[in-house]
PDB file of N, CA and C in Angstrom:
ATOM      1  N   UNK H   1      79.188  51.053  70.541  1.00  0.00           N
ATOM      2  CA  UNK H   1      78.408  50.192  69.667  1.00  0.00           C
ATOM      3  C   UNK H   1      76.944  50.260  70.098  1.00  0.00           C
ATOM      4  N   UNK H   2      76.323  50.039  69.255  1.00  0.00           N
ATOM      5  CA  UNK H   2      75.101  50.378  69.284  1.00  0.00           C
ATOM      6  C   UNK H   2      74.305  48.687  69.973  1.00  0.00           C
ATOM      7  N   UNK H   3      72.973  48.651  70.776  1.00  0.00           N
ATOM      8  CA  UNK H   3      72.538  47.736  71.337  1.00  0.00           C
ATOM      9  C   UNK H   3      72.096  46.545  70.204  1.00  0.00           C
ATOM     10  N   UNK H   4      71.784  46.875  69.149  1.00  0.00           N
ATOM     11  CA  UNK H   4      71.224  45.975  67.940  1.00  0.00           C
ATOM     12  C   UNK H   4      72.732  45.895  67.083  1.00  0.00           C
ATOM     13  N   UNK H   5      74.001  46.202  67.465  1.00  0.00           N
ATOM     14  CA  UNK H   5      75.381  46.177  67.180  1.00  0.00           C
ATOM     15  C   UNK H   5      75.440  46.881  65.370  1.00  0.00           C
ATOM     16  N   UNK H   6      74.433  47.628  64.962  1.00  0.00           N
ATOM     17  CA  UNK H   6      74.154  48.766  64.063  1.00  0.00           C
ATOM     18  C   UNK H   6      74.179  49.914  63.885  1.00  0.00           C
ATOM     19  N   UNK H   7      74.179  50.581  63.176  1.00  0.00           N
ATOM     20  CA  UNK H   7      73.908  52.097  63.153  1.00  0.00           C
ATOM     21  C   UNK H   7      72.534  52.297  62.498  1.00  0.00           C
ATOM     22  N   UNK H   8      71.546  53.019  62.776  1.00  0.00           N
ATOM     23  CA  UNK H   8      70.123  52.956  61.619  1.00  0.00           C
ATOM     24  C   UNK H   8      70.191  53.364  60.481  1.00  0.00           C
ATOM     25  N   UNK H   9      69.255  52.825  59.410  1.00  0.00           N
ATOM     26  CA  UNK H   9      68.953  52.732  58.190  1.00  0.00           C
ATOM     27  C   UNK H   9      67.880  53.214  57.761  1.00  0.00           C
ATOM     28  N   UNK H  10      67.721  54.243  56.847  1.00  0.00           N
ATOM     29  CA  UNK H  10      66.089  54.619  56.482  1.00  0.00           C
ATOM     30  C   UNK H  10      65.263  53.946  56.293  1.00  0.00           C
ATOM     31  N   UNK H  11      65.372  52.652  55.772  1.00  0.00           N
ATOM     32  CA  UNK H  11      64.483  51.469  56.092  1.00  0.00           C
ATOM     33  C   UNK H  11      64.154  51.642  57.666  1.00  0.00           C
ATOM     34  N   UNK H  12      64.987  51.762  58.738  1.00  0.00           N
ATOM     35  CA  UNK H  12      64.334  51.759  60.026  1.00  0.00           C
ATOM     36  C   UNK H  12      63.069  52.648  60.131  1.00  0.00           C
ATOM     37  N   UNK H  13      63.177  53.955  59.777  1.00  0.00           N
ATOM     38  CA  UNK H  13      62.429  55.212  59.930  1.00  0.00           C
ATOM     39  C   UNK H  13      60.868  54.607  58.587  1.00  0.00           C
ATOM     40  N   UNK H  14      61.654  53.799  57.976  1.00  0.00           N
ATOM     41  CA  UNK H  14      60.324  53.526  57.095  1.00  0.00           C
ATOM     42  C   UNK H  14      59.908  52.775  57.882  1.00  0.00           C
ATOM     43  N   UNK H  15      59.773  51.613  58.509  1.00  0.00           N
ATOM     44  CA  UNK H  15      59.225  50.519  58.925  1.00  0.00           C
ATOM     45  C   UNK H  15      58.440  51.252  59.887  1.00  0.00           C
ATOM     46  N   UNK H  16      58.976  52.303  61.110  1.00  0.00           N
ATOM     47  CA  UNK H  16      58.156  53.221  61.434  1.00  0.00           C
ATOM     48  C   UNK H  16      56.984  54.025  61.205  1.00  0.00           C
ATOM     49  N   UNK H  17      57.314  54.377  60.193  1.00  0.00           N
ATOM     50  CA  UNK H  17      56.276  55.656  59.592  1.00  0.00           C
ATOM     51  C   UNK H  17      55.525  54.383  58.717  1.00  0.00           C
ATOM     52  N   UNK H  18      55.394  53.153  58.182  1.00  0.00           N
ATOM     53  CA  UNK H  18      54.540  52.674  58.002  1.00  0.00           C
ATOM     54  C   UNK H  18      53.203  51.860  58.972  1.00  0.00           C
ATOM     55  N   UNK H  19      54.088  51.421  60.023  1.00  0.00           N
ATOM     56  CA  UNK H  19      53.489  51.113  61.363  1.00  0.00           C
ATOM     57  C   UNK H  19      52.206  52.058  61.643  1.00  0.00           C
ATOM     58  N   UNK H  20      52.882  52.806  61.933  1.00  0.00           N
ATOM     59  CA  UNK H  20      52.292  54.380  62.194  1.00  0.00           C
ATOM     60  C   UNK H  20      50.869  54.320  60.952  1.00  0.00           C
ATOM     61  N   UNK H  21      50.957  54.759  59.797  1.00  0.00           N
ATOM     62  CA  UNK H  21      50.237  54.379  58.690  1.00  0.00           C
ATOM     63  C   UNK H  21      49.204  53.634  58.978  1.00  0.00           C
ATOM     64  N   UNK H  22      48.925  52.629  59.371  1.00  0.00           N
ATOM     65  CA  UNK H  22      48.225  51.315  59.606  1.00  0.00           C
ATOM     66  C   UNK H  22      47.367  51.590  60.279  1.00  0.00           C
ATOM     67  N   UNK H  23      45.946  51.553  59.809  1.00  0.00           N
ATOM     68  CA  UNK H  23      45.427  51.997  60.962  1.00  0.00           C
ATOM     69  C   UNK H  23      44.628  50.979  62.150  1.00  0.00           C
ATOM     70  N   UNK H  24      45.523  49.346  61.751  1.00  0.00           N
ATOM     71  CA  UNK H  24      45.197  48.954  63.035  1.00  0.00           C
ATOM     72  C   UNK H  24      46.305  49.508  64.292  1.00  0.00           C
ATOM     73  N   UNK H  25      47.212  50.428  64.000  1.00  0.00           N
ATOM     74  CA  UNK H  25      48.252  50.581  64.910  1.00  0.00           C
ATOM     75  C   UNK H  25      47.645  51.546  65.848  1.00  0.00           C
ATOM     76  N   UNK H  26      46.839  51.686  66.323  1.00  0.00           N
ATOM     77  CA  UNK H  26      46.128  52.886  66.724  1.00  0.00           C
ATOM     78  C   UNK H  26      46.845  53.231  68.142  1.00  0.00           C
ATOM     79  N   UNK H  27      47.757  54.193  68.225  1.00  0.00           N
ATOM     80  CA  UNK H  27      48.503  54.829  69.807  1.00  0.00           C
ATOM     81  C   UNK H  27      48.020  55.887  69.830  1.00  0.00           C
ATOM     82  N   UNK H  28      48.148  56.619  71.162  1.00  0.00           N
ATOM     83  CA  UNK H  28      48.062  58.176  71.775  1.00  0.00           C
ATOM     84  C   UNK H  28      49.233  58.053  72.333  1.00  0.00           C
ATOM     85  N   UNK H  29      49.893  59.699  72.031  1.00  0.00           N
ATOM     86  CA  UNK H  29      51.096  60.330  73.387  1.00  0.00           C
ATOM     87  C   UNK H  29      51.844  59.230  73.506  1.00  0.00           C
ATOM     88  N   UNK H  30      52.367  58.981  72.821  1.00  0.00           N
ATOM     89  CA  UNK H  30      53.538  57.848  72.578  1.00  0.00           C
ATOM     90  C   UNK H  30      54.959  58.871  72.094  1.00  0.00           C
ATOM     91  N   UNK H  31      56.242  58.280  72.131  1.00  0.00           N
ATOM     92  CA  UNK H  31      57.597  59.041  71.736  1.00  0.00           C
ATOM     93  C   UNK H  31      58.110  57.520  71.248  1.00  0.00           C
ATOM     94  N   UNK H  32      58.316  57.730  69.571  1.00  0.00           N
ATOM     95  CA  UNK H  32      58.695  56.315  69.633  1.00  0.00           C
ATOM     96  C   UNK H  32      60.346  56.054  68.806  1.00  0.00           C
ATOM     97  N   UNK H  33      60.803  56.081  69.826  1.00  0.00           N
ATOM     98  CA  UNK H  33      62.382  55.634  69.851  1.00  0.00           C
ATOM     99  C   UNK H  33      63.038  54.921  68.420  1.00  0.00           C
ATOM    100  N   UNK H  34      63.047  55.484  67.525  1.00  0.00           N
ATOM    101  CA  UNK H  34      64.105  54.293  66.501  1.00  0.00           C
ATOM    102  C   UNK H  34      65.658  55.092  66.432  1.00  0.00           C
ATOM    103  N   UNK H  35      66.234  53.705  67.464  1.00  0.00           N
ATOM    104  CA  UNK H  35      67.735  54.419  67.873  1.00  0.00           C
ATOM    105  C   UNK H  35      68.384  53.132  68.052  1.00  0.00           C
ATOM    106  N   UNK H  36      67.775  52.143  67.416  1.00  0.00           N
ATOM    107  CA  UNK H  36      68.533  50.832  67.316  1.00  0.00           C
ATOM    108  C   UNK H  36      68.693  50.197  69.028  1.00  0.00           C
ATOM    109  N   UNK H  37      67.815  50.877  69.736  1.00  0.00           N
ATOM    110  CA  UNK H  37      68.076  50.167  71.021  1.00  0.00           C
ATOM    111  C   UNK H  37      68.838  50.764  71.868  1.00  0.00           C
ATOM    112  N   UNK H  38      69.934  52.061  71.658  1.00  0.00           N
ATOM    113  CA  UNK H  38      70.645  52.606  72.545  1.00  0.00           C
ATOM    114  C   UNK H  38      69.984  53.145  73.329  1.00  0.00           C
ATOM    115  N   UNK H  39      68.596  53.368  73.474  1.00  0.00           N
ATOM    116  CA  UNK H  39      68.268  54.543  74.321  1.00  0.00           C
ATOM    117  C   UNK H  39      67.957  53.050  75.891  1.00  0.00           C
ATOM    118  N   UNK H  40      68.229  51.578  75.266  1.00  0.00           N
ATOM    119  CA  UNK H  40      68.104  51.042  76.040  1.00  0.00           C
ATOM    120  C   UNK H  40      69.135  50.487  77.128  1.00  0.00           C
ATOM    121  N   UNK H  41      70.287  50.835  76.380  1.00  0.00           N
ATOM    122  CA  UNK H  41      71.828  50.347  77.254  1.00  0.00           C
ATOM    123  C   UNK H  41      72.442  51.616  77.965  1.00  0.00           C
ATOM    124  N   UNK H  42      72.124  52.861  77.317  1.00  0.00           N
ATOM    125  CA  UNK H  42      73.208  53.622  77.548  1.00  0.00           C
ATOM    126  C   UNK H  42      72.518  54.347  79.183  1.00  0.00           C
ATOM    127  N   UNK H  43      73.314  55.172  79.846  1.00  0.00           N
ATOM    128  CA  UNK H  43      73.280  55.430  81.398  1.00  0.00           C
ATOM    129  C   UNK H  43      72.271  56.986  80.665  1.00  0.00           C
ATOM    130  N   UNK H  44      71.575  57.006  81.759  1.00  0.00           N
ATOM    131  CA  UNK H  44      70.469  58.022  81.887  1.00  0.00           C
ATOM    132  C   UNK H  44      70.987  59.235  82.530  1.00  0.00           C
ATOM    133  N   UNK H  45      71.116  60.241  81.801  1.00  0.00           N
ATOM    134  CA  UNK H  45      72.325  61.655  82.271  1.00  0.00           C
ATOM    135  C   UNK H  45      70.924  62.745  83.125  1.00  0.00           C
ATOM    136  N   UNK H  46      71.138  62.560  84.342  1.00  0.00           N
ATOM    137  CA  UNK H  46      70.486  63.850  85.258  1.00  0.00           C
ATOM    138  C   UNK H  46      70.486  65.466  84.776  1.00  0.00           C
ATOM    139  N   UNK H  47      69.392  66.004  84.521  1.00  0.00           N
ATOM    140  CA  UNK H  47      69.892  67.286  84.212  1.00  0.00           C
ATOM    141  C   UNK H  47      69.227  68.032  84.829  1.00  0.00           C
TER     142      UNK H  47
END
């Protein structure tokens, strides 16, 4: 199960790419995660 107990929705990826859009959102060299939060529970694999 996913951390937000979801699977994502293109609405997610929109809410993103509008963020993004905005140009008070102003980032550099950012990676920005829409994964409903798993990338926050799940164990970190060594490679």
């Amino acid at each position: 199960m996913h951390a937000l107990g979801r699977i994502g929705k293109p609405e997610d990826i929109a809410r993103a790419v509008l963020f993004l859009l905005n140009p008070q959102s102003w980032i550099t060299g950012q990676v920005i995660a829409v994964d409903g939060g798993l990338s926050r529970v799940r164990p970190k694999i060594k490679i």
